[in-house]
PDB file of C-alpha atoms in Angstrom:
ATOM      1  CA  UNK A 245       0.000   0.000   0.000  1.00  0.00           C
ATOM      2  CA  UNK A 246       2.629   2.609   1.003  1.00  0.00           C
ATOM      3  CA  UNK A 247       3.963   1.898  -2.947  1.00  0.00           C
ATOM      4  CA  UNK A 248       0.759   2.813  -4.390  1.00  0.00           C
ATOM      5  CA  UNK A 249       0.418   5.816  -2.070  1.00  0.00           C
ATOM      6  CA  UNK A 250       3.780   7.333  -3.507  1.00  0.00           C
ATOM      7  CA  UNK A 251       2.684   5.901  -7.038  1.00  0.00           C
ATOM      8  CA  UNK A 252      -0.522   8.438  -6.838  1.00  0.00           C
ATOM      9  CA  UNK A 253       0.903  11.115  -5.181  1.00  0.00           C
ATOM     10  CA  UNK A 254       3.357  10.892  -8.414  1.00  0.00           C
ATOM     11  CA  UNK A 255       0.671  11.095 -10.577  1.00  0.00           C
ATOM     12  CA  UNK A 256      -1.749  13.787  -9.459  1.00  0.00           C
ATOM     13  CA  UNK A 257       1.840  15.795  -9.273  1.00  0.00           C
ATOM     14  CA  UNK A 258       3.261  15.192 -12.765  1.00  0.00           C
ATOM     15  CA  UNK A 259       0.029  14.394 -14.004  1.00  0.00           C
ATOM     16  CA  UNK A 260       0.473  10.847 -15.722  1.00  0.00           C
ATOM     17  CA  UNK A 261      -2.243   7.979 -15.694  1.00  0.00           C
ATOM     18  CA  UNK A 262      -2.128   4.887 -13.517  1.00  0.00           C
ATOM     19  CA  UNK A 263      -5.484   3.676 -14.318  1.00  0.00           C
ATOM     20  CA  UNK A 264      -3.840   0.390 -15.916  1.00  0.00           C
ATOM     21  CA  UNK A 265      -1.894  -0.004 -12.849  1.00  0.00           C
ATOM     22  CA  UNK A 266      -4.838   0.641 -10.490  1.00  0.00           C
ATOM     23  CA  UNK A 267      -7.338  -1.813 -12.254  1.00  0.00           C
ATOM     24  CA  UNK A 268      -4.362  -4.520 -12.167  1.00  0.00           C
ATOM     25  CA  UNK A 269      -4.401  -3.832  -8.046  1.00  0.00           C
ATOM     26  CA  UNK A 270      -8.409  -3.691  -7.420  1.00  0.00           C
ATOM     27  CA  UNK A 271      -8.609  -6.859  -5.610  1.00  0.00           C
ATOM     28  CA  UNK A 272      -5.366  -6.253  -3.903  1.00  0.00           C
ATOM     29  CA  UNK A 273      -6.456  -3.049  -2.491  1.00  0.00           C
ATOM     30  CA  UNK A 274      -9.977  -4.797  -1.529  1.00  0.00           C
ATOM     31  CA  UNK A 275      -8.766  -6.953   0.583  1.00  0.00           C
ATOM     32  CA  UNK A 276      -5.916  -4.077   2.484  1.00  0.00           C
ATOM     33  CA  UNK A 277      -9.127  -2.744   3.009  1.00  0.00           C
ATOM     34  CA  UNK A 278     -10.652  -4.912   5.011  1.00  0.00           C
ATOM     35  CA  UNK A 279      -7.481  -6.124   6.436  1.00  0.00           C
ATOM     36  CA  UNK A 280      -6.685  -2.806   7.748  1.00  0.00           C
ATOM     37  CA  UNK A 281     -10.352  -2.286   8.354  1.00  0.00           C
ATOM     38  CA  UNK A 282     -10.409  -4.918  10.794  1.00  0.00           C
ATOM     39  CA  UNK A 283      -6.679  -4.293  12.466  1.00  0.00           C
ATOM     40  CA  UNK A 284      -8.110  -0.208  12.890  1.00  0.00           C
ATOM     41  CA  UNK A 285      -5.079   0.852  11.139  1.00  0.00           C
ATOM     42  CA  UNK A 286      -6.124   4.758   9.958  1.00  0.00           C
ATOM     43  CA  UNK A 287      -3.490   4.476   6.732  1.00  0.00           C
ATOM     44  CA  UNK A 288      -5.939   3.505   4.328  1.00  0.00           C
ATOM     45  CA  UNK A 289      -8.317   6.011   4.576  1.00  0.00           C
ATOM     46  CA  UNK A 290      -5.415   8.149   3.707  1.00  0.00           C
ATOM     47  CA  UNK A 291      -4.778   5.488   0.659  1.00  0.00           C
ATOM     48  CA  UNK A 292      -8.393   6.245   0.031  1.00  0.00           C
ATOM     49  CA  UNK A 293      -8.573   9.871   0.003  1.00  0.00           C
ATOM     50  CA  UNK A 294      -5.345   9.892  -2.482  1.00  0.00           C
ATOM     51  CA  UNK A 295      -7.249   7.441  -4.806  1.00  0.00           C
ATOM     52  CA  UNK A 296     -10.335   9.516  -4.577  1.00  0.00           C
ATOM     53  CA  UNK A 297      -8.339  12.880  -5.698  1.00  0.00           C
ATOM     54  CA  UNK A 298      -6.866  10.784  -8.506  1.00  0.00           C
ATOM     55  CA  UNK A 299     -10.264   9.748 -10.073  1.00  0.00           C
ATOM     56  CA  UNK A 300     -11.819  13.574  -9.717  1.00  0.00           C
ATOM     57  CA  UNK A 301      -8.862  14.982 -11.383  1.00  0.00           C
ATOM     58  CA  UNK A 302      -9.512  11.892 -14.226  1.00  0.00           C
ATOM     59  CA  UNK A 303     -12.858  12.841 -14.511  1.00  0.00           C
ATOM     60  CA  UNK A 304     -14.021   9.506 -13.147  1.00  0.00           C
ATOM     61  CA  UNK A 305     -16.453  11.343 -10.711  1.00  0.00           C
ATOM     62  CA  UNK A 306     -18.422   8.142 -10.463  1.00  0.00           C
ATOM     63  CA  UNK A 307     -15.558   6.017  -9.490  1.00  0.00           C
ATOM     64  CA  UNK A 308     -14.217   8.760  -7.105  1.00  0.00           C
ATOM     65  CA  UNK A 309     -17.580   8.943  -5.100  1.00  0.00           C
ATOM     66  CA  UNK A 310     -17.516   5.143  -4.553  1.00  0.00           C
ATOM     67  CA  UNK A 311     -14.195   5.172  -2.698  1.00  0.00           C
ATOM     68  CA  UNK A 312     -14.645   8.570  -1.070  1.00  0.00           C
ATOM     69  CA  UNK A 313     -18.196   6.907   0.343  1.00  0.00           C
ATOM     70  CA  UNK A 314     -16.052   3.920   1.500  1.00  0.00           C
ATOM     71  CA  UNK A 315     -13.754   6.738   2.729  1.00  0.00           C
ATOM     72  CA  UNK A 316     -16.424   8.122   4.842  1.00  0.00           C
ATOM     73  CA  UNK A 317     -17.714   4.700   5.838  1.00  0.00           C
ATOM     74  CA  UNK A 318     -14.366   3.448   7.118  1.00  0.00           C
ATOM     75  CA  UNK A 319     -13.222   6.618   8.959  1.00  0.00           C
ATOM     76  CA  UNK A 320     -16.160   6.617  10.982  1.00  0.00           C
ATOM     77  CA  UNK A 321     -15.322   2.658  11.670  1.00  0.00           C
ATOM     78  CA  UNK A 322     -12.142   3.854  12.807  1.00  0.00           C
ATOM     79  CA  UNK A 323     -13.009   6.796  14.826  1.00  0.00           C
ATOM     80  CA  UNK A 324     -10.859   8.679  12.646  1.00  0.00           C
ATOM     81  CA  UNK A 325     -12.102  12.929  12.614  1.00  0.00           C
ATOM     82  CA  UNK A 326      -9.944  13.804  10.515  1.00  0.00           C
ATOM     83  CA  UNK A 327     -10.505  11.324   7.629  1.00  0.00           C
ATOM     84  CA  UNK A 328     -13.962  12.144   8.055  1.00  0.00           C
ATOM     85  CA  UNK A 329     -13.912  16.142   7.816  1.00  0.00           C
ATOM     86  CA  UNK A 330     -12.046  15.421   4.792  1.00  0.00           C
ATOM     87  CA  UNK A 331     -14.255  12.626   2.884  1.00  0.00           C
ATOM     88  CA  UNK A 332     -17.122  14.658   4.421  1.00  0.00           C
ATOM     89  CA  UNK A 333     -16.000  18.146   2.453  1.00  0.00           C
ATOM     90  CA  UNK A 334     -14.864  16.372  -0.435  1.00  0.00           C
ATOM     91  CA  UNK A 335     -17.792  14.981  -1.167  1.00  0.00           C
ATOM     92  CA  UNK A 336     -20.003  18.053  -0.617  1.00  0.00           C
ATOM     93  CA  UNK A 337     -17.986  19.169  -3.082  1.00  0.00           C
ATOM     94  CA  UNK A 338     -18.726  16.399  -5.533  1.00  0.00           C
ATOM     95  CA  UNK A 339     -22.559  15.920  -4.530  1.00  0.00           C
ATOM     96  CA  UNK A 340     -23.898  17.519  -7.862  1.00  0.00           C
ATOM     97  CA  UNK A 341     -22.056  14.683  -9.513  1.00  0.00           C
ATOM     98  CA  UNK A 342     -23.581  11.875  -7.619  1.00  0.00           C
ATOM     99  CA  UNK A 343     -26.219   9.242  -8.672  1.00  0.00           C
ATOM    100  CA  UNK A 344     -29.223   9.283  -6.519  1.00  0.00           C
ATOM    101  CA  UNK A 345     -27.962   5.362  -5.601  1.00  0.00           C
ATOM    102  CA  UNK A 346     -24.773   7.508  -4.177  1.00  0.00           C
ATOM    103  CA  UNK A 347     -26.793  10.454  -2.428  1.00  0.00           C
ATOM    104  CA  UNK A 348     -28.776   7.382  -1.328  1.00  0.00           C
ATOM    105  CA  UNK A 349     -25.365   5.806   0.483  1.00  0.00           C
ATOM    106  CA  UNK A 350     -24.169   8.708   1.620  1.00  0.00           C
ATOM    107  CA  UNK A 351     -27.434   9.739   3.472  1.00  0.00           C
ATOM    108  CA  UNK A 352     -27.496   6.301   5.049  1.00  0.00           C
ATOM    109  CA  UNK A 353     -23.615   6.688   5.946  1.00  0.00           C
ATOM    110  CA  UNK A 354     -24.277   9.687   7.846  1.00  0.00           C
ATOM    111  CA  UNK A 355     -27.985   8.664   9.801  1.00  0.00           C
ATOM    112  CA  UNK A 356     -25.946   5.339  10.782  1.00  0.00           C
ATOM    113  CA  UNK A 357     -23.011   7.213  12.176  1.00  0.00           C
ATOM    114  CA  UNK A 358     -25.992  10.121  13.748  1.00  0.00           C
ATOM    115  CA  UNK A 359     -26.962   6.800  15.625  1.00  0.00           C
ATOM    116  CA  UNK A 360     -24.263   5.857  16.837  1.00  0.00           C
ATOM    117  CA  UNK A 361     -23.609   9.604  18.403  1.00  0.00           C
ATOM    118  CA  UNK A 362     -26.999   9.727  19.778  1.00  0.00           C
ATOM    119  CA  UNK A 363     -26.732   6.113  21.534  1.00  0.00           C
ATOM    120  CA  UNK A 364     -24.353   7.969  23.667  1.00  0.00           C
ATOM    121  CA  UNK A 365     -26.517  10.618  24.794  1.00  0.00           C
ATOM    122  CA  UNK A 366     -29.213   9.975  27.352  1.00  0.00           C
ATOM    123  CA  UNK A 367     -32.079  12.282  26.782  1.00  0.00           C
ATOM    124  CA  UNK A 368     -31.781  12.386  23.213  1.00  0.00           C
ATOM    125  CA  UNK A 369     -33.144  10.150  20.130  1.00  0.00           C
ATOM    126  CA  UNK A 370     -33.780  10.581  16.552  1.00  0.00           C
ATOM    127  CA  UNK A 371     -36.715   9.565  14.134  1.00  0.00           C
ATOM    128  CA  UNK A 372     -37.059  10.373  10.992  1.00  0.00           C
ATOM    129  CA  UNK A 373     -34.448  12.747  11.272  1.00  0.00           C
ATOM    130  CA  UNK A 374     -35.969  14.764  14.191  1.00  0.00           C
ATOM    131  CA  UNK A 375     -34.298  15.154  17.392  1.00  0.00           C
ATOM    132  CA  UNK A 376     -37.112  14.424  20.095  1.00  0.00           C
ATOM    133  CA  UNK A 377     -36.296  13.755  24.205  1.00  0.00           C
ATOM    134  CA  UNK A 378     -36.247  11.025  25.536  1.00  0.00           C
TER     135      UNK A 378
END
C-alpha cells in the first residue's frame, strides 16, 4: 500500500495515468481494506482519500464517489475525525455529480453514524431525522 500511495501522489503531481496499474491492483487493495479495516489501522483512509483525488482529477467522478463513500464509511469505523472532515468536504464538493444510488449511500452513511452519536446521549433520540427527548 505505502507503494501505491507514492505511485498516486506521483501522478496527481506530474500528471500521468495509472489507471492500468490501479485496475491490475483492485482486488489487492480490496482486501488491504478490510485487512486494515479490521486491524483499525487509519493508513488507508489516507490510501483512500489519495485514490479519490486521482479519479476527480480523471474525470471519473463516479468512481471517485464510490471510494470517497467507502472513505467516509471506514473513517467513521475507525473513529478517525480527521478522515472524516475530509471525505465529508470532499464529497459536498462532488454531490452535484452523484447518482441518486450515491446520495442514497451517503445519506445512510451519515444517519448510521448520527446513531451511533446519539446512543451515547441519554435524553436524546432521533426519528425520521428529528431530534425528540427522551
Amino acid at each position: 500500500m505505502p507503494g501505491l500511495l507514492n505511485i498516486i501522489n506521483s501522478s496527481l503531481r506530474y500528471d500521468f495515468e495509472i489507471d492500468d496499474l490501479l485496475e491490475s491492483f483492485k482486488h489487492k487493495i480490496e482486501r488491504a481494506v478490510e485487512y486494515y479495516k479490521h486491524n483499525r489501522a487509519l493508513y488507508i483512509t489516507k490510501f483512500l482519500y489519495k485514490m479519490s483525488i486521482y479519479y476527480l482529477v480523471r474525470n471519473k467522478n463516479h468512481v471517485a464517489i464510490d471510494i470517497i463513500l467507502q472513505g467516509l464509511e471506514l473513517s467513521g469505523i475507525l473513529n478517525d475525525t480527521r478522515a472524516f472532515i475530509k471525505f465529508t468536504v470532499i464529497f459536498e464538493s462532488t454531490r452535484k455529480k452523484c447518482n441518486e444510488d450515491q446520495q442514497t449511500r451517503y445519506y445512510q452513511i451519515i444517519d448510521q453514524l448520527l446513531k451511533e452519536e446519539l446512543s451515547n446521549e441519554e435524553n436524546v433520540f432521533i426519528r425520521d431525522g428529528s431530534f425528540l427527548p427522551c
